[in-house]
Amino acid sequence: MPRVDRIAEPWGSRTPYGPGETWPTRVDSYLAGGLTEDDVDRWVQSATILHSNGDGLDIAVKDGRIVGVRGREVDRVNHGRLGPKDLFGWQANNSPDRLTKPLIRENERLVETDWDTAMNAVVGRAKELLEEQGPSAISFYTTGQLFLEEYYTLGLIAHGGIGTNHVDGNTRLCTATAAAALKETFASDGQPGSYTDVDHADVIALYGHNMAETQTVLWTRVLDRLAGQNPPKVICVDPRLTPVARAATVHLAPRPGTNVMLMNALLHEIIRNGWIDRAYVDAHTVGFDELEKQVADYSPEVAAEVCDVPADQIREAARILGSAERLLSTVLQGFYQSHQATAAAVQVNNINVVRGMLGKPGCGVLQMNGQPTAQNTREAGADGDLPAFRNWSNDSHIQELAKVWNIEPMQIPHYAPPTHAMQMFRYAEEGSVRFMYVTATNPAVSLPELERIRAILAQERLFLVVQDIFLSETAHLADVVLPAATWGEKTGTFTNVDRTVHLSEKAVEPPGEARADLDILIDFAHRLGLKDKDGQPLVKWSDPEGAFEGWKECSRGRPCDYSAMTYDKLRGGSGIQWPCTDEHPDGTERIYTDGQFWSEPSYCESYGRDLVTGAPVSETEYKALNPTGNAVIKAAEYLPPHELPSEDYPFQLITGRTLYHFHTRTKTARAPQLQAAAPEVWVEMSASDAADRSFAEGDLLEVSTPRGRVQARLRISGVRPGVLFLPFHYGYWDEPGEHEPAGTEGRAANELTITEWDPASKQPIFKTAAAQATRLESTSGVPSSAPTTTGSRPVTGSVPETRGGTAAEAVETLAAEEIR
């Protein structure tokens, strides 16, 4: 096979196929140092962890070290393909700066210690606070990168053992709205779509979802459909001219913060033209009349004024959506991290529901995840919700869970909704949360308004525990740092967005004294003395498979039912989609077939929330609305964003991801190919805005908001006029001796973002901040004073690639390495 530079060509070569055909296989692999497959000692089954797609792969091991990866040809998700982060990201495992011993703070410095000393400090402080204040003093902030078994153990410890309601994860920042939107429409989490819907759809609509960069292998599947016979039409909603937008039949680029207005206009046209499945709506839904009334006044002309999108484009997009025979809709951060996030994502559900396009090949909704195991945080209760999609406001669900855990129901906190991350940090700021246990995440870079977050984490009264594989910006602020094993160094399962469960086997030993997260959590529970009502240890397992068996029983009979799944069944072949039951022992490809939902009042996970206030709907209200368990069509009124551009801050700032990095780069920046592809933060501006200010490609700009300032080189791109884009990945860990920004020298996008969240999903809003941009230095190196702000005009000229020229030059030497 010819050599391919998978940095320059991240989606690889095309294997075209047509509607209803099986996606052809293409096995991608990468081995370091010129090794061949004959040099590999053994291959170990796993799946990918640096995005949410869940690509099956095998890990290459030689001399006790990971030396490469190879896609699993038999896996239903990727058919052998791997993306750039899959191919290269594993190199972070072998980084020489891995944490290998526990650290404890002494005299304002972190020093190495032994495990007993570290755990005694953690458990000792937790016991003191439980005695002094009770469970409300204790909080857990986790990730989307652990394994299901670890999340379930964490949820059991926090909810069933300690009894705290303060449990959430960084999934609150990326896909809380996915869960919220599904719960609003279907009263339960669980994706009503499958990746195989790409194989059948005649229209694929992507709402705020730059699939080409966030799920590269899934986009490869779409590209192969587009290259085959009878390709699908593509609708893209995104203010940037992304690779998805370039491939789109219609690209709608609304002003940030106006997604609900746009969605209501699309629904207006679909309903006005009769492009609905009336029989399906009448038989399987409630709420259509309210939707029809709400969108009646949202004509394309009204939306065009608010969204700054031509009315004819809105009509054409609606026509394509309304005439689709098989419609697949996907949603991600462009909606989830924007104003009225849940309301907008729910309207996407509404389009598929009113068109009757669920539970059939090519017909589905994927409210996408951003992290590899984000789905498991929600399933297992590590995001604050109760395990197995149980309803915290349904007493029978509490009693059922207490029986599974062999504890008294009142030990499980259910007196109020779970504490979401933003509220948890506010409680820490106010002093009521005094113990925070952070696992595998870096809030000192990823949360909004970082100056405030650093101040919260640095408080002397807050006891901060960080469990991670590197000394991140957050770990630098900790009282105790616990060195963890990572992917490839431990065993566990994880689930992707289309409900496919993979087993990831331990391939190598972790470095030094690092331990698996599961082992650390079990040790914590035992040292804390957590018991069930019979006086036996609350956590009854000692290894991953034991935890998985415990989880299976917890999930039995619930929507995310794993009861017929085993480690042995997951070995050797493809991942398996839940529900996996005795009735469906090989898994379930599609849910909600024949209009059957998990929304019956006594069974559902949630009764829903008010989309404007976020107030929970009561059990009585829900039973009156939906007594027989139909899909809920929930309408939404458009409301303008709270922070709008002004004379001082004339731009709207949005943040997001790049193809080559993941989160705060703690792993991807340690993979040479990925770091070389995107070594520095940049800011994108439209050609017209740059011309108005006499800015040139590569100028050093200062981007400011009322909360902070960031310096970044300019890329002139296809972002819509009036909008700036900053990737959020860049922090400070790789600046020697620098762990906090000084003055205007910050480069973390979240120095600028606002402390505000969606009322229903509680997801922070990263995409509507008012901002200014001034030039500090031109490409010639000459300092420049700030120009006068002027108006904008339409984008003209060519749009550069997402990867800068200097990055392309940096990876030329790496391109010669063979990607098979």
XYZ file of N, CA and C in Angstrom, residues 76-181:
318
model
N -17.291 -3.189 14.034
C -18.418 -2.557 13.358
C -18.270 -1.048 13.266
N -17.486 -0.441 14.164
C -17.378 1.010 14.205
C -16.499 1.544 13.094
N -15.318 0.960 12.896
C -14.318 1.563 12.008
C -13.862 0.677 10.868
N -14.213 -0.604 10.861
C -13.829 -1.511 9.780
C -12.324 -1.411 9.479
N -11.529 -1.233 10.534
C -10.070 -1.216 10.393
C -9.434 0.145 10.339
N -10.223 1.190 10.160
C -9.637 2.516 9.979
C -9.259 3.158 11.318
N -8.258 4.019 11.270
C -7.845 4.804 12.428
C -7.588 6.233 11.995
N -7.810 7.175 12.917
C -7.524 8.578 12.652
C -6.155 8.969 13.174
N -5.728 10.201 12.911
C -4.393 10.632 13.350
C -4.160 10.496 14.850
N -5.141 10.847 15.678
C -4.925 10.720 17.119
C -4.839 9.253 17.536
N -5.561 8.372 16.818
C -5.440 6.940 17.087
C -4.044 6.440 16.748
N -3.566 6.854 15.592
C -2.296 6.345 15.078
C -1.098 6.801 15.897
N -1.154 8.023 16.398
C 0.035 8.610 17.020
C -0.102 8.897 18.518
N -1.328 9.024 19.016
C -1.525 9.504 20.381
C -0.997 8.576 21.459
N -0.883 7.278 21.180
C -0.406 6.310 22.176
C 1.002 6.617 22.663
N 1.766 7.400 21.916
C 3.156 7.679 22.294
C 3.255 8.416 23.639
N 2.170 9.082 24.043
C 2.176 9.758 25.341
C 2.367 8.773 26.488
N 1.924 7.521 26.292
C 2.110 6.515 27.350
C 3.579 6.367 27.734
N 4.455 6.494 26.745
C 5.882 6.273 26.965
C 6.634 7.546 27.317
N 5.903 8.632 27.570
C 6.555 9.912 27.846
C 7.385 9.825 29.130
N 8.604 10.374 29.127
C 9.465 10.284 30.314
C 8.968 11.086 31.508
N 8.009 12.001 31.304
C 7.534 12.806 32.435
C 6.223 12.284 33.021
N 5.927 11.008 32.810
C 4.783 10.392 33.472
C 4.952 10.466 34.987
N 3.839 10.618 35.684
C 3.864 10.515 37.138
C 4.089 9.062 37.542
N 5.048 8.823 38.422
C 5.390 7.459 38.811
C 5.325 7.226 40.318
N 5.227 8.284 41.102
C 5.119 8.168 42.554
C 4.098 9.188 43.061
N 3.418 8.877 44.168
C 2.518 9.870 44.756
C 3.286 11.120 45.189
N 2.580 12.241 45.183
C 3.142 13.516 45.620
C 2.263 14.084 46.725
N 2.877 14.776 47.670
C 2.134 15.421 48.749
C 2.708 16.804 48.973
N 1.847 17.743 49.327
C 2.302 19.125 49.503
C 2.915 19.310 50.893
N 4.151 19.759 50.906
C 4.865 20.083 52.139
C 5.575 21.412 51.952
N 5.322 22.342 52.841
C 5.964 23.659 52.770
C 5.783 24.290 51.391
N 4.523 24.226 50.906
C 4.134 24.855 49.630
C 4.747 24.182 48.399
N 5.327 23.001 48.574
C 5.906 22.282 47.429
C 5.354 20.865 47.391
N 5.209 20.328 46.175
C 4.841 18.932 46.010
C 6.103 18.080 46.048
N 6.130 17.114 46.946
C 7.299 16.237 47.079
C 6.842 14.790 46.985
N 7.738 13.917 46.569
C 7.406 12.507 46.432
C 7.175 11.870 47.797
N 6.259 10.903 47.810
C 5.970 10.179 49.038
C 5.562 8.759 48.673
N 5.197 7.955 49.667
C 4.743 6.593 49.410
C 3.216 6.558 49.373
N 2.661 5.449 48.908
C 1.218 5.340 48.746
C 0.481 5.410 50.075
N 1.015 4.779 51.112
C 0.337 4.820 52.408
C 0.214 6.242 52.930
N 1.306 6.990 52.837
C 1.276 8.369 53.324
C 0.270 9.198 52.526
N 0.290 9.037 51.198
C -0.620 9.810 50.340
C -2.075 9.455 50.623
N -2.384 8.151 50.680
C -3.775 7.743 50.889
C -4.248 8.064 52.303
N -3.354 7.968 53.272
C -3.738 8.336 54.640
C -4.089 9.822 54.714
N -3.346 10.645 53.963
C -3.648 12.079 53.945
C -5.015 12.333 53.313
N -5.295 11.647 52.201
C -6.571 11.824 51.505
C -7.728 11.345 52.382
N -7.619 10.136 52.868
C -8.701 9.556 53.668
C -8.847 10.288 55.002
N -7.721 10.667 55.590
C -7.782 11.385 56.861
C -8.540 12.689 56.752
N -8.257 13.451 55.691
C -8.967 14.718 55.527
C -10.445 14.494 55.216
N -10.744 13.468 54.412
C -12.139 13.172 54.110
C -12.905 12.815 55.390
N -12.315 11.997 56.238
C -12.971 11.616 57.494
C -13.188 12.830 58.398
N -12.175 13.701 58.482
C -12.317 14.907 59.303
C -13.508 15.736 58.860
N -13.628 15.926 57.556
C -14.697 16.770 57.030
C -16.057 16.097 57.158
N -16.111 14.773 56.984
C -17.370 14.068 57.170
C -17.840 14.189 58.620
N -16.904 14.131 59.547
C -17.242 14.270 60.961
C -17.667 15.702 61.281
N -16.971 16.648 60.685
C -17.190 18.057 61.012
C -18.417 18.630 60.312
N -18.591 18.290 59.036
C -19.618 18.951 58.216
C -20.614 17.982 57.600
N -20.176 16.766 57.324
C -21.038 15.801 56.670
C -20.735 15.676 55.184
N -21.538 14.873 54.462
C -21.261 14.590 53.054
C -21.198 15.817 52.157
N -21.858 16.906 52.538
C -21.889 18.094 51.672
C -20.523 18.745 51.513
N -19.550 18.361 52.347
C -18.199 18.918 52.226
C -17.393 18.246 51.129
N -17.839 17.068 50.668
C -17.052 16.215 49.781
C -17.577 16.303 48.350
N -16.656 16.447 47.394
C -17.056 16.485 45.981
C -16.096 15.656 45.148
N -16.614 15.184 44.023
C -15.819 14.421 43.061
C -16.014 15.045 41.675
N -14.896 15.322 41.007
C -14.949 15.883 39.652
C -14.120 14.965 38.759
N -14.813 14.268 37.869
C -14.145 13.236 37.093
C -14.088 13.599 35.613
N -14.080 12.634 34.737
C -13.629 12.812 33.371
C -14.533 12.062 32.410
N -14.140 12.022 31.149
C -14.764 11.177 30.146
C -13.754 10.217 29.565
N -12.737 9.840 30.385
C -11.638 9.017 29.873
C -11.295 7.815 30.748
N -12.062 7.579 31.813
C -11.885 6.355 32.585
C -12.685 5.225 31.933
N -12.692 4.073 32.587
C -13.480 2.944 32.103
C -14.791 2.854 32.868
N -15.757 2.172 32.281
C -17.065 2.013 32.904
C -16.938 1.481 34.328
N -16.079 0.482 34.512
C -15.919 -0.151 35.822
C -15.457 0.857 36.868
N -14.638 1.807 36.457
C -14.132 2.825 37.378
C -15.206 3.853 37.705
N -15.975 4.242 36.707
C -17.080 5.174 36.960
C -18.120 4.569 37.903
N -18.449 3.311 37.660
C -19.463 2.679 38.496
C -18.984 2.589 39.943
N -17.713 2.267 40.114
C -17.145 2.213 41.470
C -17.145 3.592 42.115
N -16.782 4.610 41.345
C -16.799 5.979 41.863
C -18.209 6.395 42.259
N -19.192 6.093 41.407
C -20.573 6.450 41.721
C -21.072 5.745 42.968
N -20.696 4.474 43.141
C -21.079 3.724 44.327
C -20.466 4.350 45.581
N -19.186 4.699 45.517
C -18.511 5.315 46.661
C -19.174 6.641 47.034
N -19.371 7.493 46.019
C -19.876 8.844 46.279
C -21.330 8.835 46.724
N -22.190 8.147 45.947
C -23.626 8.171 46.228
C -24.011 7.192 47.340
N -23.503 5.968 47.253
C -23.937 4.934 48.173
C -23.147 4.865 49.458
N -21.887 5.318 49.414
C -21.032 5.236 50.583
C -20.964 6.530 51.359
N -20.460 7.568 50.724
C -20.320 8.867 51.386
C -21.666 9.578 51.486
N -22.480 9.450 50.433
C -23.789 10.103 50.434
C -23.754 11.541 49.974
N -22.784 11.885 49.136
C -22.717 13.248 48.625
C -23.468 13.373 47.308
N -24.031 14.538 47.099
C -24.700 14.861 45.842
C -23.770 15.597 44.888
N -22.544 15.881 45.349
C -21.605 16.699 44.583
C -20.698 15.798 43.743
N -21.234 15.297 42.633
C -20.502 14.395 41.744
C -20.769 14.831 40.314
N -19.724 15.126 39.580
C -19.887 15.481 38.168
C -18.551 15.268 37.472
N -18.535 15.507 36.174
C -17.318 15.312 35.400
C -17.137 16.390 34.364
N -16.000 16.360 33.697
C -15.775 17.330 32.630
C -16.686 17.078 31.437
N -17.408 15.964 31.448
C -18.445 15.762 30.436
C -19.523 16.833 30.529
N -19.622 17.500 31.677
C -20.534 18.643 31.798
C -20.166 19.723 30.795
N -18.884 19.801 30.416
C -18.413 20.850 29.524
C -18.635 20.511 28.058
N -18.789 19.228 27.755
C -18.820 18.874 26.333
C -20.118 18.211 25.888
N -20.692 17.320 26.703
C -21.867 16.606 26.187
C -22.995 16.461 27.199
N -23.026 17.300 28.213
C -24.184 17.281 29.106
C -25.468 17.568 28.338
N -25.362 18.411 27.321
C -26.555 18.751 26.540
C -27.034 17.578 25.710
N -26.132 16.683 25.311
C -26.563 15.483 24.597
C -27.527 14.684 25.458
N -27.125 14.452 26.712
C -27.999 13.710 27.623
C -29.284 14.481 27.891
N -29.160 15.775 28.137
C -30.343 16.576 28.451
C -31.341 16.573 27.308
N -30.854 16.728 26.074
C -31.757 16.759 24.925
C -32.476 15.429 24.747
